[in-house]
XYZ file of C-alpha atoms in Angstrom:
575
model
C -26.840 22.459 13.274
C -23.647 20.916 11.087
C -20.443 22.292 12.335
C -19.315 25.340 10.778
C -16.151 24.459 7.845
C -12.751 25.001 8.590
C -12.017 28.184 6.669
C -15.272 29.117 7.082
C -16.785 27.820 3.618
C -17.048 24.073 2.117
C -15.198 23.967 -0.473
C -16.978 21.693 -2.855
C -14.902 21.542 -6.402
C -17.962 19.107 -7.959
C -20.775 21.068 -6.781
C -19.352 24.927 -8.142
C -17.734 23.587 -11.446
C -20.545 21.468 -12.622
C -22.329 23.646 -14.751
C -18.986 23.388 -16.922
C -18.070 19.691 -16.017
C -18.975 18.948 -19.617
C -16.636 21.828 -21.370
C -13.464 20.634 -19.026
C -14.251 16.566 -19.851
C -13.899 17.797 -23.325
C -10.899 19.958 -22.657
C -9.074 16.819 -20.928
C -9.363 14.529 -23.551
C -6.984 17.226 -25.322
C -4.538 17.826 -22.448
C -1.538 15.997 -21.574
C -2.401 13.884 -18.424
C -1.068 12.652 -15.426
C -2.338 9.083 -14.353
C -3.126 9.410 -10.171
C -1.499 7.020 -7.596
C -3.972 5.535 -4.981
C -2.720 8.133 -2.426
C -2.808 10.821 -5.039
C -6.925 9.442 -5.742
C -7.800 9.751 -2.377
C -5.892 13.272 -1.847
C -7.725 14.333 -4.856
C -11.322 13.007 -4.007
C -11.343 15.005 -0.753
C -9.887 17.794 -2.276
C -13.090 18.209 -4.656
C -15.334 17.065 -2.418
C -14.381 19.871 0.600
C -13.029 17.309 2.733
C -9.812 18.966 2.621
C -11.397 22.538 2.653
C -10.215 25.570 3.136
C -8.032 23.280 0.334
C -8.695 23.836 -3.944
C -5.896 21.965 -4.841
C -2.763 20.416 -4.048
C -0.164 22.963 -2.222
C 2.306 24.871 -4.287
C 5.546 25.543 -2.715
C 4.706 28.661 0.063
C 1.753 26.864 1.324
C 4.126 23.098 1.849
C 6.645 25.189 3.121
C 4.535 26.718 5.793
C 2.603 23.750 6.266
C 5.379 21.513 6.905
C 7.548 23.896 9.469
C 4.428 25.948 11.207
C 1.440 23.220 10.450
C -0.169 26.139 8.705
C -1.138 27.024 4.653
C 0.508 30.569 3.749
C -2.019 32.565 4.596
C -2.008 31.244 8.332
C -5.010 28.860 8.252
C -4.551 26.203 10.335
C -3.918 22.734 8.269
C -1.222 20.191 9.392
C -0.328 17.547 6.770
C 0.889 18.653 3.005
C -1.262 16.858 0.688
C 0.915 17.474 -2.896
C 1.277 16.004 -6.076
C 4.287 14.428 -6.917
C 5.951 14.197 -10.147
C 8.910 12.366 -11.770
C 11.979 14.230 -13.896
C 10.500 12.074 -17.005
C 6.980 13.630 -16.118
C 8.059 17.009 -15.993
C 9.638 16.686 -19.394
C 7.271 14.252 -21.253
C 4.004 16.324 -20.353
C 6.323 19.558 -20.430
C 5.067 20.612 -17.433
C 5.867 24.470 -16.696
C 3.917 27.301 -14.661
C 0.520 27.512 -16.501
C 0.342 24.587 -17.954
C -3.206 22.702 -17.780
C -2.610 18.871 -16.625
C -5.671 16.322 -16.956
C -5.706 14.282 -13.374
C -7.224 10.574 -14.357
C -8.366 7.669 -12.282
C -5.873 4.690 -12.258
C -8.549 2.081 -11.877
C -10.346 2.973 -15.654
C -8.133 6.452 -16.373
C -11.333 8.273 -16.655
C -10.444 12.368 -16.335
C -11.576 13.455 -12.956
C -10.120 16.942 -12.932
C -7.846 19.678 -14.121
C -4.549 20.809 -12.489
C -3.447 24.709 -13.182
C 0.125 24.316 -12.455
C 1.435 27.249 -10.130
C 4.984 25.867 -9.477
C 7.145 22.976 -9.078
C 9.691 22.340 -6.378
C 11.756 20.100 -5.037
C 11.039 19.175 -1.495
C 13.431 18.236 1.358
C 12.095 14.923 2.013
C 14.456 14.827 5.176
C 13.028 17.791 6.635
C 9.371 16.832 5.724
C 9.598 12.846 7.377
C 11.526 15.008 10.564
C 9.040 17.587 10.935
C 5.660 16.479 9.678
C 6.246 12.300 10.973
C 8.994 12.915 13.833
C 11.843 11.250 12.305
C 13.480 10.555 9.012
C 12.978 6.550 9.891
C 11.726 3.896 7.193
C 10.125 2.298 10.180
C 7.111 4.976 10.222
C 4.726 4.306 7.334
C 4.905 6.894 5.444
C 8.520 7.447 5.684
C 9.165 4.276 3.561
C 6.189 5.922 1.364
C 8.135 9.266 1.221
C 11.544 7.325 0.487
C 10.285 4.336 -2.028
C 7.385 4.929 -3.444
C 6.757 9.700 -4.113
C 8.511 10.826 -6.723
C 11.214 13.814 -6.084
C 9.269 16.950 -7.391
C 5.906 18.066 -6.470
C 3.297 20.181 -8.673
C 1.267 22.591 -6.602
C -2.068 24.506 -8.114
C -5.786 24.479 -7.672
C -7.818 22.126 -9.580
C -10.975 21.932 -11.432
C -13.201 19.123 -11.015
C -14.935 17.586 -14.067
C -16.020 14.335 -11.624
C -16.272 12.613 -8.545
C -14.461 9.342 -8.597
C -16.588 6.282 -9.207
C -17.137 3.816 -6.463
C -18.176 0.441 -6.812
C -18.684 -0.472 -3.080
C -20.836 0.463 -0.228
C -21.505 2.967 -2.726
C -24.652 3.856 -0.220
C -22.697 4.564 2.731
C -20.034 6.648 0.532
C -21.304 10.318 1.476
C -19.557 13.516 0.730
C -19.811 16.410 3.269
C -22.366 18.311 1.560
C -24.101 15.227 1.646
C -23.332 14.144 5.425
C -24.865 17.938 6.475
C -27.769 17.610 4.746
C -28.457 14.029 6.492
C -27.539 15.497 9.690
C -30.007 18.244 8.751
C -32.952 16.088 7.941
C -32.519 14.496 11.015
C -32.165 17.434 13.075
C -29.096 16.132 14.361
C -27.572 19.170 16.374
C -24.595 17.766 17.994
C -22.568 14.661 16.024
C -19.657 12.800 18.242
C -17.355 11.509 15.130
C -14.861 8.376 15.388
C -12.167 7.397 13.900
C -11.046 4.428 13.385
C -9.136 2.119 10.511
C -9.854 -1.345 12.710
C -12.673 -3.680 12.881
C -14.765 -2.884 16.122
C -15.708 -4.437 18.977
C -18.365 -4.274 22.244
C -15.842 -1.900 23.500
C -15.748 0.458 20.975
C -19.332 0.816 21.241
C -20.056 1.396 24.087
C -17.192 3.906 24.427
C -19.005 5.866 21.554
C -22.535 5.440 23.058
C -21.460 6.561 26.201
C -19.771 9.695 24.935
C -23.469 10.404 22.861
C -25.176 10.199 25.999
C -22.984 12.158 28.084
C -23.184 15.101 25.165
C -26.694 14.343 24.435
C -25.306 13.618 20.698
C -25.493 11.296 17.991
C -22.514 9.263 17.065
C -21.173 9.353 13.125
C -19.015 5.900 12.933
C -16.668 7.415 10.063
C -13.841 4.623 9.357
C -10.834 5.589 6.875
C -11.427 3.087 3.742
C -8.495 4.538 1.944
C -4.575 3.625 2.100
C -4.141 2.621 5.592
C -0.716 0.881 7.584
C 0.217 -1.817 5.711
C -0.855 -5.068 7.423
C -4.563 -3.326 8.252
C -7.539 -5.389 8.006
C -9.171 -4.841 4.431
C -11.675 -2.156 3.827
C -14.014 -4.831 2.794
C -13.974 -6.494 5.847
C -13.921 -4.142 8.019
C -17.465 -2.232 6.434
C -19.027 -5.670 7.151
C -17.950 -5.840 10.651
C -18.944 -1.843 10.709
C -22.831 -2.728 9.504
C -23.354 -5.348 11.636
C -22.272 -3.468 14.864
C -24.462 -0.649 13.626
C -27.775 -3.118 14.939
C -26.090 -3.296 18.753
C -26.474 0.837 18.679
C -29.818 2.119 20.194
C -32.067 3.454 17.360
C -31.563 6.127 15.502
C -28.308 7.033 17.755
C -25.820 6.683 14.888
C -24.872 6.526 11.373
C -21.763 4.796 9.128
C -20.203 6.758 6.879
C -17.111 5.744 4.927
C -14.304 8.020 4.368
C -11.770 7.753 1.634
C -9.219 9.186 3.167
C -5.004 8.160 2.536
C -4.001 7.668 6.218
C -0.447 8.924 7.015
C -0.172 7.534 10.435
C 1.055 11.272 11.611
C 0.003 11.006 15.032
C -0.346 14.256 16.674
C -0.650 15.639 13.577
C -2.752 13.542 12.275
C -5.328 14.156 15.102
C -5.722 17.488 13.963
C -5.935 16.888 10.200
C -8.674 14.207 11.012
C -10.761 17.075 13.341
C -10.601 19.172 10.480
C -12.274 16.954 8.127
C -14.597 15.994 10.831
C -15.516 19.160 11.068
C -16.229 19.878 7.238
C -18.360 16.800 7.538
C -20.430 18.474 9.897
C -19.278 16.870 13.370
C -19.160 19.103 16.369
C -17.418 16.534 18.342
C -14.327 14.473 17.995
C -13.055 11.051 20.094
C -9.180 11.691 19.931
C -7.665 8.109 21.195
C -4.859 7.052 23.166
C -1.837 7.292 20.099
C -4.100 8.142 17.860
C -2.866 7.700 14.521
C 0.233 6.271 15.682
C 1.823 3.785 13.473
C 4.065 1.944 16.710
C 7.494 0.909 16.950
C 10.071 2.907 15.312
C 13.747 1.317 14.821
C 14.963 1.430 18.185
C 11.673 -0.800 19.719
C 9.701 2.539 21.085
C 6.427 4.022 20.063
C 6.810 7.424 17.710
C 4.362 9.399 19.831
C 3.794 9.586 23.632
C 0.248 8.109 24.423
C -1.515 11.576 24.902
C 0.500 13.511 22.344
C -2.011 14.127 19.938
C -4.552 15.046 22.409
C -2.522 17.827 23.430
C -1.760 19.195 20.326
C -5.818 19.051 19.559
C -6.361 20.791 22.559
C -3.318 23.204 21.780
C -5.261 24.491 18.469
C -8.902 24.087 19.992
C -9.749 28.007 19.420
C -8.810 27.362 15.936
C -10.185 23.810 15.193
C -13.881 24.833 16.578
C -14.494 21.362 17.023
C -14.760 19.598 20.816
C -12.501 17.059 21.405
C -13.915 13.990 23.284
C -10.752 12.448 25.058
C -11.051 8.479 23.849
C -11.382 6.524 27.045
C -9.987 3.091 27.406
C -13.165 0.713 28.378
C -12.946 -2.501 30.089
C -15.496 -5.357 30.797
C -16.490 -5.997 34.648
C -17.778 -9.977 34.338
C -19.515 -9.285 37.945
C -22.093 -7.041 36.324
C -21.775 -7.860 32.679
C -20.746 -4.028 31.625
C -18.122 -1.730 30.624
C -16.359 0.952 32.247
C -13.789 3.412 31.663
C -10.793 1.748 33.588
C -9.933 4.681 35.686
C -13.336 4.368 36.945
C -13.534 0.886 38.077
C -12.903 0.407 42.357
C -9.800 -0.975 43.089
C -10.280 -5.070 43.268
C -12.756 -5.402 41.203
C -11.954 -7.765 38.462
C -11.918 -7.110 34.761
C -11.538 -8.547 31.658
C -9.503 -7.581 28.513
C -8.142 -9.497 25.257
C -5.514 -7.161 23.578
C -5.451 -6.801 19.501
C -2.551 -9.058 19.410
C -4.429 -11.729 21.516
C -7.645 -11.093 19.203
C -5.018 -11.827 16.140
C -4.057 -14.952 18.159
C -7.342 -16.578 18.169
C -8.217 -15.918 14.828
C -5.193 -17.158 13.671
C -5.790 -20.580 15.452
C -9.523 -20.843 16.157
C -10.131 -20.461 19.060
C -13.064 -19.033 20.941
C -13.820 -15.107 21.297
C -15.989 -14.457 24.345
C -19.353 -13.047 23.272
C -18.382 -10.338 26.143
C -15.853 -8.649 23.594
C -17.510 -9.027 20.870
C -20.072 -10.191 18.945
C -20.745 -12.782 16.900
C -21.868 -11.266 13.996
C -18.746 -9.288 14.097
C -16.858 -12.456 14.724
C -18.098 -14.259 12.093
C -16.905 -11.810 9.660
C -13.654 -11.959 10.793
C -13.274 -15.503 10.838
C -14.491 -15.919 7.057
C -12.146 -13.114 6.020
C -8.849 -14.234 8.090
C -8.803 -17.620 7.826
C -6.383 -19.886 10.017
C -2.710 -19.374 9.601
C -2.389 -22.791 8.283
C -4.577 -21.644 5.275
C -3.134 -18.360 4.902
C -0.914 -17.607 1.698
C 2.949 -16.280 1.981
C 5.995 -14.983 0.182
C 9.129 -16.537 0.508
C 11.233 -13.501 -1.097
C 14.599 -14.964 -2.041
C 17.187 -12.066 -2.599
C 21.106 -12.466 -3.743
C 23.771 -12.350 -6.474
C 23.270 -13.847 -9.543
C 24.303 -17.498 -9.152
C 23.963 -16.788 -5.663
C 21.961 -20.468 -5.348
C 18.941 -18.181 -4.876
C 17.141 -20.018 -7.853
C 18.340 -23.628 -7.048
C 17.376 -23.093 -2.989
C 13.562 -21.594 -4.665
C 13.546 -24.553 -6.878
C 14.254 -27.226 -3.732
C 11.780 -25.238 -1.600
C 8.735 -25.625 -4.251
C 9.634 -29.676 -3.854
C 9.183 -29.214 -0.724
C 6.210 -27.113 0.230
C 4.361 -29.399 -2.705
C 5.263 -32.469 -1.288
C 3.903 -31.258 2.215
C 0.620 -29.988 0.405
C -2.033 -28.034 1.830
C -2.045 -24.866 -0.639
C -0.684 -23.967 -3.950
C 2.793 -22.933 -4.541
C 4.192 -20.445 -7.182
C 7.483 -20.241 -8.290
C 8.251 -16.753 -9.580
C 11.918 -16.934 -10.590
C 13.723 -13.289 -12.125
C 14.661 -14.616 -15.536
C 11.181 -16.144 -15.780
C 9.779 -13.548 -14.843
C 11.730 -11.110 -17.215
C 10.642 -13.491 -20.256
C 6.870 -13.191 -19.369
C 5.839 -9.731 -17.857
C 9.039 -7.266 -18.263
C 10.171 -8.223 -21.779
C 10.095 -4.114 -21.935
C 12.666 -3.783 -19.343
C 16.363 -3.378 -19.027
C 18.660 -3.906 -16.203
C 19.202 -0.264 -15.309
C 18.723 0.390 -11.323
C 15.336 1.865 -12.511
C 14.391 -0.797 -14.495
C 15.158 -3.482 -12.108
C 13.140 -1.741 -9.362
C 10.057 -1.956 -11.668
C 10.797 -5.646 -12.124
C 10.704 -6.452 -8.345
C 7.357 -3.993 -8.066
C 5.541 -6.195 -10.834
C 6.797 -9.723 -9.242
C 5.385 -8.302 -6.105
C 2.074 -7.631 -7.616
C 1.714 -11.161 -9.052
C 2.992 -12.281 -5.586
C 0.553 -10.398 -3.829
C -2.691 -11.542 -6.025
C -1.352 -15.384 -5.871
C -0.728 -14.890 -1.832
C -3.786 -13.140 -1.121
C -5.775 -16.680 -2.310
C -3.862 -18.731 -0.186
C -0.920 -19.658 -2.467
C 2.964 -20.232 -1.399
C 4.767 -18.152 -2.998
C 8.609 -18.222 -4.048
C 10.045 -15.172 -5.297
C 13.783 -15.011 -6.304
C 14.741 -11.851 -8.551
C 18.395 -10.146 -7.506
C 16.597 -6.992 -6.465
C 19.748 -5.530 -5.089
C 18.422 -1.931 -4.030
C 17.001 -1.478 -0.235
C 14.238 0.343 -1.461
C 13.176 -2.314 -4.023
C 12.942 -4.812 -1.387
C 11.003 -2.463 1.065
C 8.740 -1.942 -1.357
C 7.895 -5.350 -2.456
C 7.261 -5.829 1.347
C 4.905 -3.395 1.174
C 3.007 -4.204 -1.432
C 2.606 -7.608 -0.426
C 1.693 -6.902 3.313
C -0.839 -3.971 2.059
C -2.728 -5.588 -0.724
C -2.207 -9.897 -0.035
C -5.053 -9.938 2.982
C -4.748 -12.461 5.041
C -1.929 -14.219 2.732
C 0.341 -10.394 3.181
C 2.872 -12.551 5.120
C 6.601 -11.780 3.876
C 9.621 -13.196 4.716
C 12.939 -11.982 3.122
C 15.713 -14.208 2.818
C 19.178 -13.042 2.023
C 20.892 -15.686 -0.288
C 24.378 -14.403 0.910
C 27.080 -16.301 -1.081
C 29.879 -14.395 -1.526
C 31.181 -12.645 -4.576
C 33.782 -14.608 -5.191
C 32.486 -17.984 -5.178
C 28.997 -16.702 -7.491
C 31.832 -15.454 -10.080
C 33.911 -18.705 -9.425
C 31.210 -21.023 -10.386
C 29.526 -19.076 -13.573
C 28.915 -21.221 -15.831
C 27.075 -18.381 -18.099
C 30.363 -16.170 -17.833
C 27.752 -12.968 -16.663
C 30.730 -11.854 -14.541
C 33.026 -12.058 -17.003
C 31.678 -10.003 -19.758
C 30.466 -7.482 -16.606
C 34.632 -7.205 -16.131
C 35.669 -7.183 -19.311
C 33.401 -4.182 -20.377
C 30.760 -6.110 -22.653
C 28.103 -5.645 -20.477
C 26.917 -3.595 -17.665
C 24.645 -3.320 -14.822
C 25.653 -6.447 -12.825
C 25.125 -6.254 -9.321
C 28.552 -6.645 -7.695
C 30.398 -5.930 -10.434
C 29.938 -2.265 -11.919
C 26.574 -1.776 -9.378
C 25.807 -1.942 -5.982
C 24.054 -4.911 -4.176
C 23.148 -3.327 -0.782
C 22.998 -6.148 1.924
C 19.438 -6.226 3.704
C 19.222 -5.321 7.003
C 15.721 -6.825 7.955
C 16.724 -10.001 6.003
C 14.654 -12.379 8.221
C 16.930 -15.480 7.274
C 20.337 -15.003 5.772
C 21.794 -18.446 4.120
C 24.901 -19.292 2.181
C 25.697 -22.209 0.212
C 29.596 -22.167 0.515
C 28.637 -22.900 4.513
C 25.157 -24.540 4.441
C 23.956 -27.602 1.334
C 20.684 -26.465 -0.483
C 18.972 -29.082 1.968
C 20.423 -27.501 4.884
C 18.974 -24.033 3.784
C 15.295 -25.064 2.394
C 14.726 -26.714 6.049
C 15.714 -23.763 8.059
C 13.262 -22.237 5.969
C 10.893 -24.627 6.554
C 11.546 -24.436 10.151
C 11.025 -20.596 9.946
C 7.523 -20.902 8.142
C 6.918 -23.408 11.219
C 7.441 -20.856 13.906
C 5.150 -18.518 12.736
C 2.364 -21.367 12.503
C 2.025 -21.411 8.409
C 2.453 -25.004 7.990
């Protein structure tokens, strides 16, 4: 029988407020309404659907409080990662938001009402203290750091929700099951003991036959449940990665296991992570749970070392076992033995024996340059998908990102490189220059620090769309904040596929020689009071500090700089 759910009931929002689903999609349409982020969308879905249970809504201030120092809600149920709803100051007082007041939730894709928020509180969380304690460290290298620093908002909205809908999928809508759903399969089936993994990467021969070997040591069935929500920047796609999902499906005995997507936000919290995942696992009905080596670690921080030690998470899952009621399968690392065409768990294999192994980044390797992946690691359906998705490097899209003062030579060095890249041919290349820019999509913006960070999110969008088809792309607004710059990484890593390749160049001409040679007199009127916000002038320009060129034209010619570029493209193997 389906595991028992944490909190002891399933806590499905759709299922006990349908019978008025109709009377609160009537009393949205009246209500002011907040429009969800993707994070917030997936948050959200699982809340309603009793992914999240013991969870009706998104925490209020006790419950992140608790949560974030003692990985427990107020009321001492176990649940480690705050899942809240963040807000802006302009929110807060365009939608008057205020204990009590009844907030619409709606769908960014078609802003269709999915639920109602009862707002309990809001607060102002210590974003330092939630990256220390909840991540490990306040450092924009971790995922969701940069998330918590660029991209939330600085008040959150707690209060339970009503549902009025599920959110509408439009892919793999078949394998999309919620938990009440999942138990009933598991039911039919008379499944009575489900090994769940996790994973957010395509899989290979090893991967199955960890799984099928931990079935058959539980006498189980294996649930392949892969996150198909926000991920680490830089993941394969969800679309791809389904594919390569079904076809590896057909190398699993039959009627051993079963794909199921999950749309959950990833936060890449390592050991805490672990145990948010074997809660949900266990509302989905699992009674067994492969923990991995770093699971849910995100890698490197800044100083070059991994955030969590290898076996962290395990421990902590094994810490809160009496309260998690759901077995933890240690994830062993497989290897192939060519002598009798198998895999083993490594500490198993005799001593001399030889083995075989490709690591991820040698996987990446081959894809990138074509050549062959033994059919012992994996197999060629799974290959082929791969290959068709993640095309050569040579045919993969990139952003050149182009960041300096104005008349910096950031525009004349974009304009030289376009030359250049077009003479060479091979792809398109777009030129995506600030004032251009400004003239054709942000005619509604100003040059306020807020403002300009908007600008740089929208040229990032357009970047990422033209890079994700295979197009060169030259980007070279001012963006002068940090966070503007991390963020257009981000975006263009997370959502341009195989093209998400971003290289930041820091146009460094100094001050004196941009206002020396300003033909426009910007500078001027900046110092004489007629206008403001000009970086360098009355505002900021903070100097990158993962610039991966930095140029200057008072020491390099225009020619000089577009062929280092060049040269850097080169070395990663884009042209």
């Amino acid at each position: 029988m389906a595991n028992t759910p944490h909190g002891g009931v399933l806590k499905d929002l759709v299922a006990r407020d349908a019978s008025i689903s109709a009377q609160l999609k009537a009393e949205a349409d009246t209500l002011p309404y907040l429009i969800l982020t993707e994070r917030q969308l997936c948050d959200l879905e699982l809340i309603t659907n009793g992914g999240f249970s013991p969870l009706e809504g998104f925490l209020n201030e006790p419950d992140y409080k608790n949560v974030v120092d003692n990985l427990r809600l107020a009321d001492g149920v176990l649940f480690p990662i705050p899942v809240t709803l963040d807000v802006s100051k302009e929110d807060i007082e365009g939608l008057a938001i205020v204990p009590g007041r009844r907030i619409a939730l709606l769908d960014p894709r078609d802003e269709d009402a999915l639920a109602i928020i009862t707002v309990e509180d809001i607060y102002t969380p210590d974003k330092v203290k939630e990256a220390i304690q909840v991540f490990g460290a306040d450092d924009p290298a971790h995922p969701a750091v940069s998330y918590l620093r660029n991209r939330t908002k600085e008040f959150y909205v707690g209060g339970k929700v009503q549902a009025i809908k599920a959110p509408t999928h439009f892919d793999y809508v078949a394998l999309r099951y919620t938990p009440a759903e999942l138990r009933a399969h598991f039911k039919k089936l008379a499944w009575r003991k489900v090994v769940a993994f996790q994973t957010r990467n395509p899989m290979h021969r090893a991967h199955r036959e960890l799984t099928v070997r931990a079935a058959r040591q539980r006498q189980a069935n294996v649930l392949i449940h892969p996150v198909v929500g926000l991920t680490k920047p830089g993941d394969v796609d969800h679309y791809t990665r389904v594919r390569v999902y079904e076809a590896i499906m057909q190398k699993y005995p039959n009627g051993m296991g079963q794909l199921a997507l999950l749309p959950l936000a990833m936060r890449m919290a390592g050991p805490r992570e672990a145990v948010w995942h074997s809660i949900i696992r266990k509302n989905y009905g699992a009674t067994h749970f492969i923990v991995g080596r770093d699971h849910a670690g995100p890698g490197k921080n800044s100083q070059g070392k991994d955030f969590y030690g290898p076996y962290d998470a395990q421990d902590l899952v094994i810490k809160y076992h009496d309260e998690l009621q759901i077995e933890m399968v240690p994830f062993q690392q497989m290897t192939y033995l060519p002598s009798t065409d198998e895999y083993q768990p490594v500490d198993e294999v005799p001593k001399g024996v030889q083995t075989l192994d490709i690591s991820g980044t040698e996987l990446r390797k081959r894809l990138r340059t074509g050549a062959p992946i033994p059919d012992w690691f994996s197999y060629d359906a799974v290959v082929k998908v791969l290959r068709e998705s993640y095309p050569p490097r040579k045919q993969q899209g990139f952003v050149i990102f182009l960041s300096g003062l104005h008349n910096s030579g950031k525009d004349a060095i974009a304009k030289a490189l376009q030359i250049t890249l077009n003479q060479q041919g091979g792809r398109s290349v777009s030129l995506l220059l600030g004032e251009t820019i400004r003239q054709e999509i942000s005619t509604d913006l100003g040059f306020s620090p807020t403002d300009r960070h908007e600008n740089v999110h929208r040229i990032a969008f357009v970047a990422a769309e033209l890079t994700r088809a295979g197009a060169a792309v030259i980007a070279a607004p001012t963006a002068p904040q940090d966070q503007s710059r991390q963020l257009a990484r981000d975006t263009i890593i997370q959502s341009g596929g195989s093209g998400g390749n971003f290289f930041l160049i820091h146009v460094a001409t100094p001050l004196e020689y941009c206002e020396k040679t300003d033909r426009r007199g910007l500078f001027a009127k900046a110092r004489s009071g007629e206008i403001s916000g000009v970086p360098g002038i009355d505002e900021v320009y903070e100097d990158p500090r993962d610039a991966d060129l930095t140029v200057d034209v008072t020491k390099q010619s225009i020619s000089e700089i577009v062929h280092s570029i060049v040269l850097l493209l080169e070395s990663k193997s884009l042209l």
